[in-house]
């Protein structure tokens, strides 16, 4: 049993995942030969299946790194392309198709590529071997092929036939050995013939004496010798084999034995030559095992070196900080949730209030002006008494249907204005914007996947709550129900707040009057203009035309300013009036709500606010849970890995850790193999 090769092949598999480093490649058997020398036939005879690309148009364009794994305990035969993740392929014609496609994917302009295709074939009928099949050498470049093709193939082969690889040089018996490109190439890199096995194919095409003399070649003697084979499938068996009713190896070997047995003098045991595919297989196994053993020392030294480099990089660049994709995600998520918590602590009722205040207060003021404060009040004459006048408001009869309707109409006007929806939109947008800000300040900023997950988590919750919140706002303040629900405390707060709003408005109006005063050139001048405008309004003065060219000695511009100032001072009077009313004991209790619609509407606003604060607190509760689902427990391992690798720095960090771990694992396995070798050495000496 070739235990060493098996273990080394396993190690090679691990090393392949560590990354490309030539120092870390374990020895392989590299198969070279001219086109049509029978290279594919030999490989297929070893594997026992037809699986290599066939065709006239140079189908092998990439090296095929073929790993054969002997599986004595299972009858299953299958191939795998580890880099493609296609799983186990039991149908060898499907393997052949995949190989053909992979090869033909190399563009004609490139002709050959040195990017290897990895293929592992597991079967109880194959030996543990690691072989590399290369494009066949060509003698003449075809008319549709690039001129440099010949050189490119030769260069590619040269790259692979370097030590410690074993060279399997294929030459056809019917071609003079002196003309064998494979042997010529191998001689260049292995002049003493120490690591080359010569394979002479198509032994059936030359007469036996000549065949035997080729195998005894002395011009280029090989320490590992020549093996003669007949690896063609006999024509009469082709259809039988294709139907799957026969094993290729046994068919070939029967045909081969028949041929060699027919010439016992030349190829029999006494002849001292090596013939047959079975002999070749055994030879390959032994040679590879020995080569592997010989390279143990240098390979493990190379791995040690590589591990040292990885350890150094880990220390210098990453401060020996342990990291896994999971821990990175968990930390990032914790950090984000922490930042969100901080945000919620600074974003509560007062902030929501502040945000909505201007929007909402202004709308209430507009409504009041429209519905309650709409009677002109002038400085010069008191308004004529009217049942619905502003002046009557303080005496509003709570039994009167008129005042009921007016207040109801006002609240429902606010509702119809869409104040619920407006407020909810403002709050939801603010939350979303803050979540976006938190993302851009978090580690998730460089992770498109997580960004999207978080944004979706937030908008998911907000969308779901949006309609319920704005509906709630609208339901809750249906006038009748709302009226019952208003509490004394709320009323008192509303009173205070409404007074504040009116005061602010008053201040703004006074400011505006000052501005007009300044633009017209003083208090006195403004009073004169205002007096004139007032007179025209009352009809005491008649202005000719439309007054566009001025009147009463005032320019039209001045008259316009006068009108504006008059409006503002009316507004100031009105605001003062209402402020006094709000402060009066009458407005201290909600029983008198008809007297002070300002307070009532303010309480209404507080409810809108309250419901939006509810939205915020529901969000605060729900959001971290949603994050856990989308970025925590809910993620599959490969998604976590994909997430972490989005960040180049983290990718580098994870890679160096993985590299280190794999190299340590390889070294441990190598140590096991070396122990085995040492044990073998000792027992060998004893016997
Ligand atoms: P490659 O181009 O080097 O891979 O060569 P192939 O394995 O495709 O073989 C080229 C041709 O030689 C095919 O037609 C094979 O059937 C034929 N061939 C291969 N080995 C033998 C052999 O041992 N004897 C005979 N007579 N023909 C063979």
XYZ file of C-alpha atoms and ligand atoms in Angstrom:
715
model
C 0.000 0.000 0.000
C 1.266 3.373 -0.966
C 0.304 5.051 2.294
C 2.662 7.928 1.867
C 1.330 8.963 -1.526
C -2.234 8.822 -0.238
C -1.415 11.036 2.705
C 0.642 13.394 0.605
C -2.199 13.690 -1.904
C -4.464 14.624 0.960
C -1.917 17.227 2.053
C -1.655 18.493 -1.502
C -5.430 19.008 -1.476
C -5.150 21.172 1.635
C -2.206 23.080 0.213
C -4.181 23.834 -2.917
C -6.705 25.693 -0.776
C -3.947 27.662 0.955
C -3.107 29.474 -2.238
C -0.717 29.544 -5.105
C 2.836 29.111 -4.050
C 5.141 27.017 -6.127
C 7.269 26.211 -3.102
C 4.322 24.358 -1.653
C 3.528 22.072 -4.555
C 4.237 18.438 -3.899
C 5.789 16.308 -6.643
C 3.545 15.083 -9.426
C 3.948 13.004 -12.517
C 3.928 15.290 -15.535
C 2.804 13.702 -18.775
C 4.326 15.077 -21.969
C 4.297 13.862 -25.533
C 3.692 14.915 -29.106
C 0.196 15.156 -30.439
C -1.103 11.721 -31.375
C 1.727 9.975 -29.562
C -0.961 8.138 -27.601
C -0.749 10.242 -24.445
C -4.495 10.325 -23.810
C -4.795 6.627 -24.465
C -2.170 5.866 -21.806
C -3.872 8.084 -19.222
C -7.280 6.626 -19.956
C -5.880 3.120 -19.701
C -4.574 3.972 -16.234
C -7.887 5.484 -15.140
C -9.987 2.826 -16.846
C -12.332 5.308 -18.480
C -12.490 7.471 -21.532
C -12.697 10.978 -20.116
C -10.151 13.211 -21.891
C -11.149 15.742 -24.558
C -10.908 14.353 -28.090
C -10.858 16.130 -31.396
C -8.645 17.279 -34.191
C -8.437 20.911 -33.137
C -5.887 20.897 -30.300
C -8.341 20.316 -27.485
C -5.980 20.311 -24.534
C -5.334 23.997 -23.960
C -4.913 23.989 -20.196
C -2.936 21.698 -17.887
C -5.166 19.126 -16.225
C -4.089 18.382 -12.661
C -5.446 14.930 -12.279
C -5.597 13.421 -8.802
C -6.449 9.757 -8.600
C -7.784 8.572 -5.269
C -7.981 4.889 -4.553
C -11.130 4.078 -2.597
C -10.852 0.395 -1.698
C -14.003 0.395 0.412
C -16.396 1.743 -2.163
C -17.423 0.560 -5.586
C -18.404 4.063 -6.686
C -16.353 5.688 -9.429
C -16.692 9.408 -9.924
C -14.879 12.610 -10.766
C -14.948 16.004 -9.085
C -13.846 19.461 -10.168
C -13.078 21.033 -6.778
C -12.901 24.549 -8.187
C -16.251 24.303 -9.928
C -18.323 22.855 -7.113
C -20.287 20.591 -9.478
C -20.314 17.736 -6.982
C -19.578 14.118 -7.781
C -19.917 13.227 -11.448
C -20.339 9.510 -12.006
C -20.833 9.790 -15.760
C -17.387 9.934 -17.364
C -18.706 11.263 -20.665
C -20.031 14.203 -18.680
C -16.541 14.708 -17.210
C -15.213 14.601 -20.743
C -17.714 17.239 -21.868
C -16.837 19.508 -18.956
C -13.119 19.173 -19.692
C -13.719 19.947 -23.370
C -15.742 23.052 -22.480
C -13.120 24.244 -20.002
C -10.418 23.847 -22.610
C -12.342 25.447 -25.415
C -13.106 28.395 -23.160
C -9.495 29.466 -23.651
C -9.745 31.947 -26.522
C -8.081 31.011 -29.836
C -5.911 34.112 -29.592
C -4.386 32.824 -26.362
C -4.137 29.246 -27.690
C -2.915 27.801 -24.397
C -3.309 28.877 -20.798
C -1.231 27.903 -17.799
C -4.234 28.050 -15.483
C -4.676 24.406 -14.516
C -7.948 22.498 -14.377
C -8.168 20.413 -11.240
C -9.876 17.081 -11.500
C -10.037 14.345 -8.891
C -11.117 10.847 -9.828
C -12.044 8.446 -7.062
C -12.399 4.755 -7.737
C -11.462 1.401 -6.240
C -9.732 0.641 -9.570
C -7.285 3.558 -9.699
C -4.021 3.851 -7.793
C -3.289 6.891 -5.612
C -1.538 9.113 -8.096
C -1.149 12.692 -8.963
C -0.664 13.350 -12.672
C -0.541 16.468 -14.786
C -1.632 16.194 -18.385
C -0.244 18.900 -20.651
C -1.089 19.979 -24.200
C 0.683 17.763 -26.722
C 3.758 19.111 -28.497
C 3.088 20.039 -32.098
C 5.548 19.758 -34.958
C 3.930 22.018 -37.502
C 1.590 24.877 -36.800
C -1.731 24.438 -38.602
C -2.851 27.100 -41.066
C -5.560 28.304 -38.692
C -3.296 28.341 -35.632
C -1.157 31.206 -34.333
C 2.530 30.975 -35.191
C 3.694 31.205 -31.614
C 1.558 28.221 -30.580
C 4.405 25.731 -30.848
C 6.611 27.823 -28.573
C 3.817 28.496 -26.116
C 3.153 24.790 -25.646
C 6.845 24.109 -25.211
C 7.121 26.875 -22.605
C 4.115 25.595 -20.709
C 5.556 22.084 -20.624
C 8.953 23.412 -19.527
C 7.305 25.099 -16.568
C 5.928 21.791 -15.334
C 8.811 19.414 -16.000
C 10.980 21.075 -13.360
C 12.112 19.101 -10.299
C 10.836 17.567 -8.118
C 8.245 16.424 -10.662
C 8.605 13.060 -12.370
C 8.437 13.227 -16.163
C 6.381 10.696 -18.040
C 7.733 11.095 -21.565
C 5.440 9.503 -24.129
C 6.847 8.472 -27.504
C 5.267 6.314 -30.174
C 7.153 3.211 -31.241
C 6.581 3.952 -34.879
C 8.496 7.241 -34.641
C 12.284 7.287 -34.339
C 13.181 7.932 -30.678
C 15.729 10.490 -31.786
C 12.769 12.506 -33.035
C 10.753 12.237 -29.840
C 9.994 15.760 -28.648
C 9.046 14.456 -25.230
C 12.432 12.819 -24.690
C 14.265 15.790 -26.094
C 12.498 18.108 -23.677
C 13.024 15.883 -20.689
C 16.699 15.485 -21.510
C 17.146 19.220 -21.332
C 15.905 19.393 -17.744
C 16.932 15.910 -16.647
C 20.142 15.225 -18.588
C 21.120 12.237 -16.459
C 17.725 10.649 -16.893
C 17.048 10.403 -13.188
C 13.427 11.392 -12.959
C 12.079 10.482 -16.379
C 10.019 7.413 -17.187
C 9.940 6.625 -20.875
C 6.664 5.250 -22.219
C 6.708 3.731 -25.680
C 3.192 3.502 -27.081
C 1.845 1.742 -30.147
C 4.185 -1.212 -29.647
C 1.842 -3.157 -31.904
C 2.772 -0.966 -34.838
C 6.410 -2.071 -35.040
C 7.812 -5.540 -35.266
C 8.653 -7.149 -31.943
C 12.435 -7.127 -32.361
C 12.499 -3.466 -33.105
C 10.045 -2.820 -30.250
C 12.279 -4.638 -27.788
C 15.338 -2.737 -28.949
C 13.582 0.590 -28.381
C 12.853 -0.450 -24.798
C 16.532 -1.177 -24.307
C 17.532 2.198 -25.658
C 21.027 3.130 -24.653
C 21.241 6.512 -26.356
C 19.212 8.131 -23.660
C 19.318 5.702 -20.776
C 16.756 6.314 -18.056
C 17.278 5.262 -14.474
C 13.544 4.634 -14.179
C 13.516 2.810 -17.504
C 11.197 2.491 -20.488
C 7.824 0.755 -20.494
C 6.214 -0.448 -23.695
C 2.415 -0.370 -23.981
C -0.412 -1.021 -26.377
C -3.077 1.206 -24.996
C -5.430 1.471 -27.915
C -8.877 0.043 -27.457
C -9.119 -2.770 -29.998
C -11.615 -1.667 -32.675
C -13.956 -4.594 -32.137
C -14.329 -3.681 -28.412
C -15.070 -0.014 -28.904
C -18.809 -0.403 -29.193
C -18.887 -2.887 -26.330
C -16.997 -0.502 -24.107
C -19.051 2.519 -25.152
C -22.167 0.683 -24.066
C -20.586 0.548 -20.629
C -20.517 -3.229 -20.522
C -16.790 -3.453 -20.083
C -14.026 -1.807 -18.090
C -11.580 -0.028 -20.328
C -8.538 -1.207 -18.346
C -9.438 -4.839 -18.552
C -10.212 -4.632 -22.269
C -6.943 -2.888 -22.957
C -4.952 -5.120 -20.724
C -6.416 -8.259 -22.338
C -5.541 -6.920 -25.756
C -2.122 -5.854 -24.575
C -1.321 -9.187 -22.906
C -2.403 -11.015 -26.023
C 0.060 -8.950 -28.028
C 3.031 -9.245 -25.679
C 2.360 -12.921 -24.949
C 2.507 -13.570 -28.647
C 6.174 -12.480 -28.574
C 7.654 -14.200 -25.516
C 11.154 -14.041 -26.869
C 11.141 -10.275 -27.139
C 8.830 -9.356 -24.249
C 8.694 -12.419 -21.984
C 10.136 -12.513 -18.445
C 13.542 -13.502 -19.743
C 13.748 -10.555 -22.113
C 14.374 -8.075 -19.297
C 12.130 -5.357 -20.651
C 9.148 -3.740 -18.971
C 5.868 -3.942 -20.832
C 2.169 -3.428 -20.171
C -0.085 -0.820 -18.679
C -0.284 -2.703 -15.389
C 3.491 -2.611 -15.102
C 3.397 1.071 -15.892
C 0.806 1.732 -13.194
C 2.834 -0.071 -10.580
C 5.963 1.753 -11.619
C 4.229 5.098 -11.411
C 3.008 4.324 -7.916
C 6.421 3.341 -6.669
C 8.239 6.191 -8.322
C 5.789 8.741 -6.996
C 5.920 7.270 -3.512
C 9.721 7.471 -3.533
C 9.713 10.979 -4.926
C 7.211 12.091 -2.319
C 9.353 10.562 0.425
C 12.434 12.264 -0.953
C 10.720 15.615 -1.030
C 9.309 15.333 2.490
C 12.167 17.224 4.037
C 12.214 20.098 1.576
C 8.448 20.387 1.418
C 8.089 20.554 5.145
C 10.861 23.135 5.280
C 8.966 25.178 2.677
C 5.772 24.868 4.674
C 7.560 25.937 7.842
C 8.867 28.965 6.012
C 5.415 29.781 4.663
C 3.929 29.400 8.129
C 6.536 31.717 9.559
C 5.644 34.334 6.981
C 1.955 34.003 7.714
C 2.626 34.234 11.464
C 4.715 37.338 10.948
C 2.059 38.972 8.784
C -0.575 38.112 11.353
C 1.471 39.698 14.099
C 2.604 42.814 12.287
C -0.492 43.636 10.309
C -3.207 42.291 12.575
C -1.594 42.452 15.973
C -2.242 38.743 16.559
C -5.897 39.628 16.927
C -8.079 36.550 16.523
C -10.959 36.980 14.121
C -13.620 34.916 12.469
C -16.348 35.925 10.080
C -18.876 35.193 12.831
C -17.089 37.197 15.508
C -16.636 40.088 13.106
C -20.312 40.101 12.265
C -21.316 39.785 15.920
C -19.026 42.653 16.925
C -20.220 44.839 14.084
C -23.819 44.121 14.953
C -23.249 44.854 18.641
C -21.509 48.093 17.770
C -24.359 49.101 15.533
C -27.011 48.244 18.091
C -25.091 50.198 20.679
C -24.965 53.247 18.418
C -28.674 52.854 17.768
C -29.365 52.728 21.492
C -27.419 55.933 21.976
C -29.412 57.507 19.212
C -32.728 56.529 20.780
C -31.608 58.030 24.073
C -31.102 61.356 22.388
C -34.128 61.096 20.167
C -37.375 60.957 22.101
C -40.527 62.916 22.659
C -38.887 66.377 22.897
C -36.972 65.799 19.657
C -40.013 64.493 17.802
C -41.952 67.464 19.152
C -39.269 69.872 18.069
C -39.191 68.371 14.619
C -42.918 68.509 14.097
C -43.547 71.757 15.939
C -43.086 74.180 13.117
C -45.013 72.117 10.618
C -47.924 71.475 12.910
C -48.125 74.763 14.825
C -48.188 76.690 11.602
C -51.064 74.659 10.281
C -53.060 75.204 13.453
C -52.390 78.941 13.293
C -53.570 79.025 9.683
C -56.691 77.180 10.603
C -57.446 79.464 13.532
C -56.968 82.516 11.363
C -59.253 81.025 8.791
C -62.016 79.847 11.046
C -61.931 82.008 14.162
C -59.846 85.063 13.615
C -61.261 86.019 10.292
C -63.141 89.178 11.222
C -61.165 92.289 10.521
C -60.426 94.164 13.676
C -59.126 97.673 13.134
C -57.455 100.146 15.380
C -59.761 102.867 14.384
C -63.165 101.320 14.706
C -64.529 98.371 16.688
C -65.954 95.544 14.615
C -69.728 95.489 14.239
C -71.235 92.844 16.564
C -71.753 89.539 14.752
C -72.729 86.189 16.263
C -69.614 84.442 14.990
C -67.156 87.230 15.415
C -63.857 86.959 17.104
C -65.171 89.283 19.757
C -67.916 86.810 20.649
C -65.529 83.947 21.138
C -64.903 84.629 24.838
C -68.655 84.509 25.426
C -69.234 81.399 23.332
C -72.270 79.517 24.593
C -71.294 75.898 25.264
C -74.873 74.857 24.494
C -74.827 76.496 21.110
C -74.680 74.131 18.166
C -72.867 76.846 16.258
C -69.734 76.685 18.416
C -69.836 72.889 18.538
C -69.874 72.675 14.792
C -67.130 75.181 14.468
C -64.771 73.286 16.748
C -65.635 69.899 15.239
C -65.145 71.267 11.778
C -61.756 72.641 12.791
C -60.431 69.376 14.215
C -61.695 67.372 11.284
C -60.193 69.950 8.944
C -56.833 69.273 10.569
C -57.407 65.557 10.147
C -58.458 66.016 6.552
C -55.387 68.099 5.973
C -53.590 64.827 6.572
C -51.851 65.925 9.700
C -51.622 62.347 10.933
C -49.964 61.218 7.754
C -47.805 64.310 7.568
C -46.470 63.858 11.086
C -45.929 60.161 10.579
C -44.046 60.824 7.362
C -41.814 63.369 9.030
C -41.017 61.037 11.922
C -40.543 57.978 9.724
C -38.234 59.909 7.394
C -36.234 61.198 10.328
C -35.835 57.688 11.703
C -34.794 56.337 8.326
C -32.318 59.178 7.832
C -30.828 58.529 11.247
C -30.521 54.832 10.530
C -28.695 55.725 7.296
C -26.405 58.033 9.227
C -25.717 55.318 11.804
C -24.875 52.869 9.022
C -22.438 55.244 7.385
C -20.652 55.742 10.691
C -20.529 52.043 11.458
C -18.376 49.159 10.227
C -21.303 48.254 7.994
C -20.513 51.277 5.839
C -18.204 49.173 3.674
C -20.636 46.257 3.422
C -23.253 46.654 0.715
C -24.991 43.478 1.790
C -25.399 44.552 5.425
C -26.289 48.105 4.440
C -29.134 46.802 2.424
C -30.264 44.381 5.120
C -30.341 47.154 7.730
C -32.068 49.645 5.476
C -34.654 47.040 4.635
C -35.111 46.141 8.294
C -35.823 49.788 9.101
C -38.095 50.470 6.171
C -39.871 47.166 6.762
C -40.841 48.173 10.289
C -41.641 51.742 9.329
C -43.805 50.723 6.389
C -45.671 48.257 8.477
C -46.331 50.816 11.229
C -46.877 53.769 8.940
C -50.483 53.138 8.048
C -51.454 51.908 11.463
C -49.965 55.029 13.040
C -51.542 57.502 10.694
C -54.859 55.644 10.878
C -54.632 55.667 14.632
C -54.031 59.381 14.562
C -57.071 59.817 12.463
C -59.270 57.476 14.504
C -58.143 58.719 17.815
C -59.071 62.273 17.127
C -62.502 61.712 15.791
C -63.951 64.773 17.465
C -66.458 63.134 19.772
C -64.194 60.411 21.087
C -61.313 62.770 21.421
C -63.305 65.221 23.462
C -64.008 62.582 26.090
C -60.446 61.425 26.158
C -58.847 64.794 26.877
C -57.449 64.860 30.394
C -56.997 67.841 32.707
C -53.254 67.582 32.621
C -53.238 67.513 28.844
C -55.467 70.564 28.833
C -53.116 72.457 31.115
C -50.119 71.569 28.977
C -52.009 72.501 25.837
C -52.909 75.842 27.363
C -49.322 76.590 28.156
C -48.085 75.496 24.791
C -50.791 77.330 22.835
C -49.910 80.517 24.694
C -46.289 79.967 23.767
C -47.192 79.560 20.112
C -49.279 82.735 20.103
C -46.506 84.637 21.848
C -44.002 83.519 19.265
C -46.353 84.479 16.516
C -46.900 87.865 18.131
C -43.174 88.393 18.325
C -42.807 87.521 14.677
C -45.611 89.924 13.722
C -44.046 92.764 15.741
C -40.751 92.072 14.098
C -42.381 92.257 10.683
C -43.993 95.592 11.536
C -40.547 96.882 12.562
C -39.169 95.782 9.236
C -41.871 97.612 7.303
C -41.257 100.656 9.483
C -37.585 100.604 8.583
C -38.192 100.196 4.892
C -40.630 103.113 4.667
C -38.422 105.398 6.736
C -39.741 105.611 10.252
C -42.647 105.155 12.578
C -44.325 108.457 11.787
C -44.283 107.981 8.057
C -45.733 104.510 8.414
C -48.509 105.796 10.695
C -49.420 108.390 8.085
C -49.633 105.825 5.316
C -51.591 103.441 7.518
C -54.038 106.227 8.412
C -54.585 106.935 4.735
C -55.085 103.275 3.838
C -57.525 102.902 6.714
C -59.515 105.850 5.437
C -59.701 104.395 1.937
C -60.800 101.098 3.410
C -63.663 102.757 5.238
C -64.548 104.734 2.152
C -63.724 108.100 3.708
C -61.272 108.724 0.892
C -61.782 107.619 -2.676
C -58.714 106.741 -4.675
C -58.810 107.514 -8.363
C -58.133 104.551 -10.675
C -56.461 101.544 -9.141
C -53.936 103.556 -7.181
C -51.123 102.114 -9.186
C -49.555 105.477 -9.633
C -49.991 106.368 -5.979
C -52.549 108.403 -4.080
C -52.830 110.922 -1.234
C -49.260 111.949 -1.880
C -47.997 108.365 -1.306
C -46.326 106.209 -3.938
C -47.996 102.919 -4.812
C -45.131 101.126 -3.153
C -45.726 103.034 0.083
C -49.438 102.311 -0.096
C -48.626 98.609 -0.425
C -46.421 98.792 2.651
C -49.192 100.585 4.500
C -51.626 97.788 3.692
C -49.141 95.194 4.872
C -48.506 97.039 8.127
C -52.210 97.428 8.711
C -52.733 93.721 8.269
C -49.882 92.958 10.646
C -51.078 95.312 13.327
C -54.585 93.840 13.073
C -52.947 90.446 13.590
C -51.009 91.729 16.583
C -54.143 93.079 18.203
C -55.904 89.837 17.593
C -53.042 87.793 19.011
C -52.919 89.977 22.114
C -56.615 89.525 22.516
C -56.390 85.794 22.263
C -53.401 85.646 24.549
C -55.365 87.454 27.210
C -58.260 85.091 26.661
C -56.018 82.051 27.055
C -54.657 83.424 30.292
C -58.125 84.170 31.658
C -59.524 81.729 34.242
C -62.209 80.800 31.736
C -59.700 78.968 29.595
C -58.161 77.146 32.548
C -60.571 74.235 32.236
C -61.523 72.032 29.332
C -65.211 72.568 30.086
C -64.817 75.891 28.360
C -63.143 74.482 25.305
C -65.453 76.415 22.972
C -64.008 79.622 24.299
C -60.484 78.643 23.547
C -60.175 76.588 20.356
C -56.442 77.367 20.377
C -55.985 75.126 23.405
C -58.287 72.445 22.123
C -56.483 72.237 18.816
C -53.163 72.204 20.608
C -54.264 69.216 22.661
C -55.208 67.604 19.419
C -51.692 68.207 18.167
C -50.246 66.689 21.331
C -52.146 63.521 20.523
C -50.704 63.428 17.046
C -47.313 63.843 18.627
C -47.969 61.216 21.217
C -48.893 58.651 18.615
C -45.767 59.424 16.684
C -43.666 59.040 19.789
C -45.375 55.663 20.084
C -44.210 54.873 16.565
C -40.705 55.803 17.582
C -40.763 53.644 20.685
C -42.207 50.711 18.790
C -39.419 51.141 16.289
C -36.854 51.316 19.063
C -38.142 48.022 20.381
C -38.524 46.237 17.073
C -35.474 47.370 15.138
C -32.710 45.572 17.097
C -34.792 42.378 16.984
C -35.217 42.695 13.258
C -31.463 43.236 12.924
C -30.831 40.023 14.819
C -33.043 38.163 12.423
C -31.570 39.653 9.277
C -27.930 39.810 10.266
C -27.646 37.419 13.162
C -29.324 34.081 13.575
C -30.968 34.305 10.179
C -27.758 34.177 8.158
C -26.247 31.040 6.713
C -22.560 30.324 7.226
C -21.672 31.173 3.626
C -23.568 34.460 3.886
C -21.665 35.382 7.051
C -18.444 34.574 5.241
C -19.485 36.572 2.176
C -20.426 39.499 4.387
C -17.118 39.587 6.255
C -15.119 39.277 3.048
C -16.708 42.354 1.534
C -14.260 44.425 3.534
C -10.772 44.080 1.999
C -9.027 44.556 5.326
C -11.156 41.915 7.020
C -10.703 39.639 4.029
C -6.936 39.962 4.395
C -7.173 39.326 8.123
C -9.374 36.245 7.701
C -7.172 34.941 4.900
C -3.994 35.132 6.930
C -5.658 33.337 9.847
C -7.021 30.629 7.580
C -3.680 30.290 5.877
C -1.990 29.916 9.226
C -4.481 27.324 10.404
C -4.227 25.296 7.212
C -0.447 25.403 7.239
C -0.426 24.266 10.853
C -2.765 21.440 9.936
C -0.555 20.488 6.999
C 2.545 20.536 9.174
C 0.861 18.309 11.699
C -0.064 15.873 8.953
C 3.435 16.110 7.494
C 4.852 15.250 10.876
C 2.655 12.146 10.894
C 3.941 11.163 7.470
C 7.548 11.715 8.517
C 7.060 9.554 11.600
C 5.698 6.896 9.313
C 8.719 7.242 7.060
C 11.140 7.085 9.970
C 9.357 3.985 11.274
C 9.591 2.433 7.862
C 13.271 3.302 7.622
C 14.000 1.585 10.943
C 12.033 -1.560 10.201
C 13.675 -1.620 6.780
C 17.093 -1.584 8.426
C 16.150 -4.313 10.885
C 14.999 -6.719 8.204
P -2.648 11.955 -27.989
O -2.953 12.949 -29.046
O -1.187 11.858 -27.733
O -3.444 12.063 -26.779
O -2.955 10.521 -28.673
P -4.219 9.595 -28.580
O -4.218 8.827 -27.317
O -5.428 10.367 -28.915
O -3.887 8.603 -29.734
C -3.723 9.036 -31.055
C -4.105 7.896 -32.007
O -3.264 6.788 -31.804
C -5.504 7.377 -31.773
O -6.110 7.109 -32.968
C -5.327 6.111 -30.975
O -6.331 5.169 -31.178
C -4.029 5.651 -31.497
N -3.319 4.847 -30.523
C -3.054 5.182 -29.249
N -2.361 4.211 -28.638
C -2.204 3.219 -29.562
C -1.569 1.946 -29.525
O -0.992 1.515 -28.517
N -1.620 1.222 -30.668
C -2.216 1.675 -31.792
N -2.228 0.908 -32.860
N -2.790 2.848 -31.860
C -2.808 3.630 -30.744
